[in-house]
CSV table of C-alpha atoms in Angstrom, one decimal:
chain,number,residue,atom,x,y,z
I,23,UNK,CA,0.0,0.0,0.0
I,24,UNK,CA,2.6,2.6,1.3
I,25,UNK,CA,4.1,2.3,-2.3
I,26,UNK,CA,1.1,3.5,-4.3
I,27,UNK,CA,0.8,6.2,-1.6
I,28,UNK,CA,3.8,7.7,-2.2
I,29,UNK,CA,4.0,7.3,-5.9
I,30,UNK,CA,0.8,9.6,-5.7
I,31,UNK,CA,0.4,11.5,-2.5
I,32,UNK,CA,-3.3,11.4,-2.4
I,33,UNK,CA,-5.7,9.5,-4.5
I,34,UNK,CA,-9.3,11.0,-5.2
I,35,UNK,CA,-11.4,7.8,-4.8
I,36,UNK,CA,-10.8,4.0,-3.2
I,37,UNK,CA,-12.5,1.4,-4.7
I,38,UNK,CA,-13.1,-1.6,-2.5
I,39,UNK,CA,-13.7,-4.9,-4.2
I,40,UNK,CA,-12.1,-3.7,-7.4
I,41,UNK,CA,-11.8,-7.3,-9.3
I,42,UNK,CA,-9.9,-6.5,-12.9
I,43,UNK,CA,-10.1,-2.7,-12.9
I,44,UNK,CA,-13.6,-2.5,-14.1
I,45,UNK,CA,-15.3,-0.7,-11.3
I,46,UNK,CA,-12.3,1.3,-11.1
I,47,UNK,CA,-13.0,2.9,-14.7
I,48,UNK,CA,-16.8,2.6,-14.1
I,49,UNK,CA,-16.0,5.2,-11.0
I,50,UNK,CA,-13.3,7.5,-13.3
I,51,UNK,CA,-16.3,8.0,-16.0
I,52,UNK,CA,-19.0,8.7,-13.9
I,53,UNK,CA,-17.2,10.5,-10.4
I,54,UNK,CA,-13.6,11.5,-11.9
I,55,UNK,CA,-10.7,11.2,-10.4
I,56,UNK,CA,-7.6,9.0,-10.3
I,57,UNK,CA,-8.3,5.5,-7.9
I,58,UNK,CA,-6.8,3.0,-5.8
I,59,UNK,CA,-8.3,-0.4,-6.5
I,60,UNK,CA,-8.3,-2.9,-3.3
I,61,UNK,CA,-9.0,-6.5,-3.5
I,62,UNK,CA,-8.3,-10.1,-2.0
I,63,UNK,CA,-7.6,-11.6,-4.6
I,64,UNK,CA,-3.7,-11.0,-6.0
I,65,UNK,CA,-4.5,-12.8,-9.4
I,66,UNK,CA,-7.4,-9.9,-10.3
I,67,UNK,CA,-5.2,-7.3,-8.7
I,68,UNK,CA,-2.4,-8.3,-11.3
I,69,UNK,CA,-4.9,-8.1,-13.7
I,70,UNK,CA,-5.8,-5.0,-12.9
I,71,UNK,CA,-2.7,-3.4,-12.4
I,72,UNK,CA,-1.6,-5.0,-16.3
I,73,UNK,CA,-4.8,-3.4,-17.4
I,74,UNK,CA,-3.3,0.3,-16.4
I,75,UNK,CA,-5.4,0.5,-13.1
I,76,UNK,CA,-3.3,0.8,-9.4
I,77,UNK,CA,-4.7,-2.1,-7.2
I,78,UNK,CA,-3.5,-3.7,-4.2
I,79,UNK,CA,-4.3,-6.7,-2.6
I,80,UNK,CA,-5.4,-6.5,0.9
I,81,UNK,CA,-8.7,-7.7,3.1
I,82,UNK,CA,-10.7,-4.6,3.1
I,83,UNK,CA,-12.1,-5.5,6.7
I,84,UNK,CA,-8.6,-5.0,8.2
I,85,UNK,CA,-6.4,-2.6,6.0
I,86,UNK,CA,-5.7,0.5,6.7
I,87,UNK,CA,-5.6,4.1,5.2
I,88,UNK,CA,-4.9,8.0,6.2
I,89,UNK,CA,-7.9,9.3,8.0
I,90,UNK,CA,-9.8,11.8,5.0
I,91,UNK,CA,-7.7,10.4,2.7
I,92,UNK,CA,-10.0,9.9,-0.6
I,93,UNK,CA,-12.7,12.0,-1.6
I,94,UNK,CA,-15.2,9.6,-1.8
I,95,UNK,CA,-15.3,5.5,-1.9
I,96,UNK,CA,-16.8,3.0,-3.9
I,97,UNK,CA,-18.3,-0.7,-2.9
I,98,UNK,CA,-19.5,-2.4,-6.0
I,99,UNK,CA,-21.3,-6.0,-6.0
I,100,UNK,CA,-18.8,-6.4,-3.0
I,101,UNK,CA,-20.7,-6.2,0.3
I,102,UNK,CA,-22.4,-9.5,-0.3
I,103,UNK,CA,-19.0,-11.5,-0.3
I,104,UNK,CA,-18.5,-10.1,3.2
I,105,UNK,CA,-19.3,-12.9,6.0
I,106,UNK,CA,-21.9,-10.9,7.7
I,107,UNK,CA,-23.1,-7.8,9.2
I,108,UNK,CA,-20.5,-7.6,12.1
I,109,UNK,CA,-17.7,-6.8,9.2
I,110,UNK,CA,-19.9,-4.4,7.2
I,111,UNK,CA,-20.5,-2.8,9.9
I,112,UNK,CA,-16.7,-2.8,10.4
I,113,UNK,CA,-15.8,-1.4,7.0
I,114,UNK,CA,-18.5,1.3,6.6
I,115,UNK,CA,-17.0,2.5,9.9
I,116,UNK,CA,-13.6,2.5,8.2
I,117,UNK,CA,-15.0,4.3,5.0
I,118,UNK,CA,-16.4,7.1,7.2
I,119,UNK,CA,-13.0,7.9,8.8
I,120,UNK,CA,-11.2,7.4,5.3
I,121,UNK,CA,-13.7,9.3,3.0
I,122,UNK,CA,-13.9,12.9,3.0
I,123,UNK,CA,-17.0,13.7,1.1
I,124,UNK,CA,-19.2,10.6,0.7
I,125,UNK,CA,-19.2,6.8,0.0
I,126,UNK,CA,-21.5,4.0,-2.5
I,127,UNK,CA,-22.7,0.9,-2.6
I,128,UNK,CA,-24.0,-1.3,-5.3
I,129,UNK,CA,-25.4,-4.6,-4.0
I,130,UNK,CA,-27.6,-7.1,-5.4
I,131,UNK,CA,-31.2,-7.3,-4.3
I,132,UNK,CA,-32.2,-9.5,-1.5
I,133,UNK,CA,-35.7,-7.9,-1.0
I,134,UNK,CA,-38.1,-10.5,-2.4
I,135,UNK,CA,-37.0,-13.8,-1.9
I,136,UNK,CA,-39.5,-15.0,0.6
I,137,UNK,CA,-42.1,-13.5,-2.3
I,138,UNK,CA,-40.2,-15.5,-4.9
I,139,UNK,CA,-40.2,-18.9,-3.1
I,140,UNK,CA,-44.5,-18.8,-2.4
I,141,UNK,CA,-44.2,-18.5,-6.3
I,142,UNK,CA,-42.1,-21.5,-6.7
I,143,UNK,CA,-39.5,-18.9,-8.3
I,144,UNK,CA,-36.1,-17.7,-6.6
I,145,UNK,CA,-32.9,-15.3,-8.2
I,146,UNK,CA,-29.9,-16.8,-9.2
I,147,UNK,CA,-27.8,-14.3,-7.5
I,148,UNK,CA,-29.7,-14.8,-4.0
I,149,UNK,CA,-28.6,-18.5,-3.9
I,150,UNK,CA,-24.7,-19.3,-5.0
I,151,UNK,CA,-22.2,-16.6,-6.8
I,152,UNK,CA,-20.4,-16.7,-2.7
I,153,UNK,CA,-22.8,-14.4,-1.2
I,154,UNK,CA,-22.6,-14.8,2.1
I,155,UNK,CA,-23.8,-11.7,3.1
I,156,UNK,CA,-27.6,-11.1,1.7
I,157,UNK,CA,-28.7,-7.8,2.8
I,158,UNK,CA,-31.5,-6.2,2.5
I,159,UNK,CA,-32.0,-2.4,2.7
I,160,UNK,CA,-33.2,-3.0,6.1
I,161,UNK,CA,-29.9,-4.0,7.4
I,162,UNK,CA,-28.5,-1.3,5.4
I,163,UNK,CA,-30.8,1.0,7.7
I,164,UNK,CA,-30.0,-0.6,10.9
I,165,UNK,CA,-26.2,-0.9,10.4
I,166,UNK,CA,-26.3,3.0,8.8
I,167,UNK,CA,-28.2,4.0,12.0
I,168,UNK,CA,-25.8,2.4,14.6
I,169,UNK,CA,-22.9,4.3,12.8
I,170,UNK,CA,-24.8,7.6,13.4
I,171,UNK,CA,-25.0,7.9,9.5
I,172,UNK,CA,-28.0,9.9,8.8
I,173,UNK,CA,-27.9,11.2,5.1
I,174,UNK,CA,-27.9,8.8,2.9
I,175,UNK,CA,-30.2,7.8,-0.1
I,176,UNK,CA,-31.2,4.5,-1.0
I,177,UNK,CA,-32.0,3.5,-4.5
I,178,UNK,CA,-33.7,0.6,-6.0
I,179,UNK,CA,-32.9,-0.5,-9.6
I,180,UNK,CA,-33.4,-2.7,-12.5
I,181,UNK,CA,-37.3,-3.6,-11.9
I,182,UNK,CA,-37.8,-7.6,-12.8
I,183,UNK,CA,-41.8,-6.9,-14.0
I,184,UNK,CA,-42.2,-11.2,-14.5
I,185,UNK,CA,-40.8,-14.5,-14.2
I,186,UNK,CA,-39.8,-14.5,-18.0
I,187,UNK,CA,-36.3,-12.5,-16.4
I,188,UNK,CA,-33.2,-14.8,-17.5
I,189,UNK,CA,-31.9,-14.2,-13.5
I,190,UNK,CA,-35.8,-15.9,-12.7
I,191,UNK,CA,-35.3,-19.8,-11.7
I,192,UNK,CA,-37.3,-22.4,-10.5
I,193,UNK,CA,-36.9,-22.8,-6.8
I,194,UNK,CA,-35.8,-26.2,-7.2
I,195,UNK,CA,-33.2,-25.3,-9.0
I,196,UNK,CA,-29.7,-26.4,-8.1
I,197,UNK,CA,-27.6,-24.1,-5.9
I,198,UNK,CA,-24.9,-21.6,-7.7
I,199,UNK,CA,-27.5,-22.0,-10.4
I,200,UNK,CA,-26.7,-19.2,-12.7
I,201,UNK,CA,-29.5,-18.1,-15.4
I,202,UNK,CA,-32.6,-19.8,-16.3
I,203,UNK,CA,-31.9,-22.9,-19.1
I,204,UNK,CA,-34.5,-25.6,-20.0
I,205,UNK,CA,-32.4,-28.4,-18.3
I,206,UNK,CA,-33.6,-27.0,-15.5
I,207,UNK,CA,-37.3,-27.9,-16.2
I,208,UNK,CA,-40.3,-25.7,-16.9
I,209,UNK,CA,-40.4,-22.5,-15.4
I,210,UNK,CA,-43.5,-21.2,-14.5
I,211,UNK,CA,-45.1,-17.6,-16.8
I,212,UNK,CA,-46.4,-15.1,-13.9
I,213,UNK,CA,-46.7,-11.5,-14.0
I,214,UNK,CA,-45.4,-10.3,-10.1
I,215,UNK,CA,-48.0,-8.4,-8.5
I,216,UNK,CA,-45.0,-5.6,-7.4
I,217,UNK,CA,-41.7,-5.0,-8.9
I,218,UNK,CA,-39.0,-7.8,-8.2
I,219,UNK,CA,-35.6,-5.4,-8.1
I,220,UNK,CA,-32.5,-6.3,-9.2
I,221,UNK,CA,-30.2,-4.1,-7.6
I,222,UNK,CA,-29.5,-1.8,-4.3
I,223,UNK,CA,-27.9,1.7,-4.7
I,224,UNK,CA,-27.1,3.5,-1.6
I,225,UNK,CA,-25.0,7.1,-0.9
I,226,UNK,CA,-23.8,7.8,2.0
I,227,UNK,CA,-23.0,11.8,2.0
I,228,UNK,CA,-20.2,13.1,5.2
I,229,UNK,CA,-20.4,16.7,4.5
């Protein structure tokens, strides 16, 4: 870490969870900035860094940065992989000391599946993919609330309107299932009776 931080005294954004670079850019064309990438896994993180992005490996639950050291701080499709609540609690806690202005979350939907499973139905996502860490926007609340972080918006996106959705499987399907195939069996056709979201977008603002 202290290498990066020296070749560039400060960095505008960290991005937790960056995989191959790819939220990294996402974040350069829609917040600016120049980022550091952070992520477990040292075979993405040289990945990343041969794709032109600066990424270091580290477990973002324990490393450590500057106190107001980025502008803001981006989690995308990475809170899920967390074991639980006790360490997101832990790293939004860390993103408030490190983050100056605000921080972001992207994180797959978790809101229906009890609605889902009456129908028969479930998403993909909510059963394999390593998430073991399903929140839903009411955790988000509570954990938000406990850190005495009070202005934030929360988002949901990507409406699923019926079961035709490829991410839609039978609830019999096998776990890590990913996407809806015949081998799988029929599937039934039903219109939901409210919006199935996809995704969880929450903002955090500190100032």
């Amino acid at each position: 870490m202290l290498r990066f931080l020296k070749k560039r005294k400060k960095y505008d954004f960290l991005d937790i969870g960056s995989k191959k670079g790819g939220s990294i850019d996402w974040c350069q064309r829609n917040y600016g900035g120049k980022g550091l990438g952070v992520d477990y896994n040292q075979e993405w993180v040289d990945i990343a860094n041969q794709n032109g992005f600066d990424s270091i490996q580290g477990d973002a639950v324990k490393i450590e940065f500057p106190q107001n050291h980025f502008r803001y701080i981006s989690m995308m499709d990475f809170i899920e992989h967390l074991p639980g609540e006790k360490e997101t609690k832990e790293l939004l806690a860390n993103c408030r000391k490190w983050a100056r202005e605000f921080f972001f979350i992207h994180h797959p939907s978790f809101e229906d599946v009890e609605y889902l499973k009456k129908l028969g139905l479930k998403i993909d996502w909510t059963d394999g993919y390593g998430h073991t860490n399903p929140l839903t926007v009411k955790d988000f609340e509570r954990i938000l609330k406990k850190l005495g972080l009070t202005k934030y918006k929360i988002e949901k996106k990507k409406p699923i309107l019926d079961s035709s959705n490829e991410h839609i499987i039978p609830a019999s399907a096998p776990h890590n299932t990913h996407f809806y195939s015949r081998n799988l069996g029929p599937k039934k056709k039903i219109k939901f009776d409210h919006p199935v979201y996809s995704r969880v977008e929450i903002e955090v603002k500190l100032k």
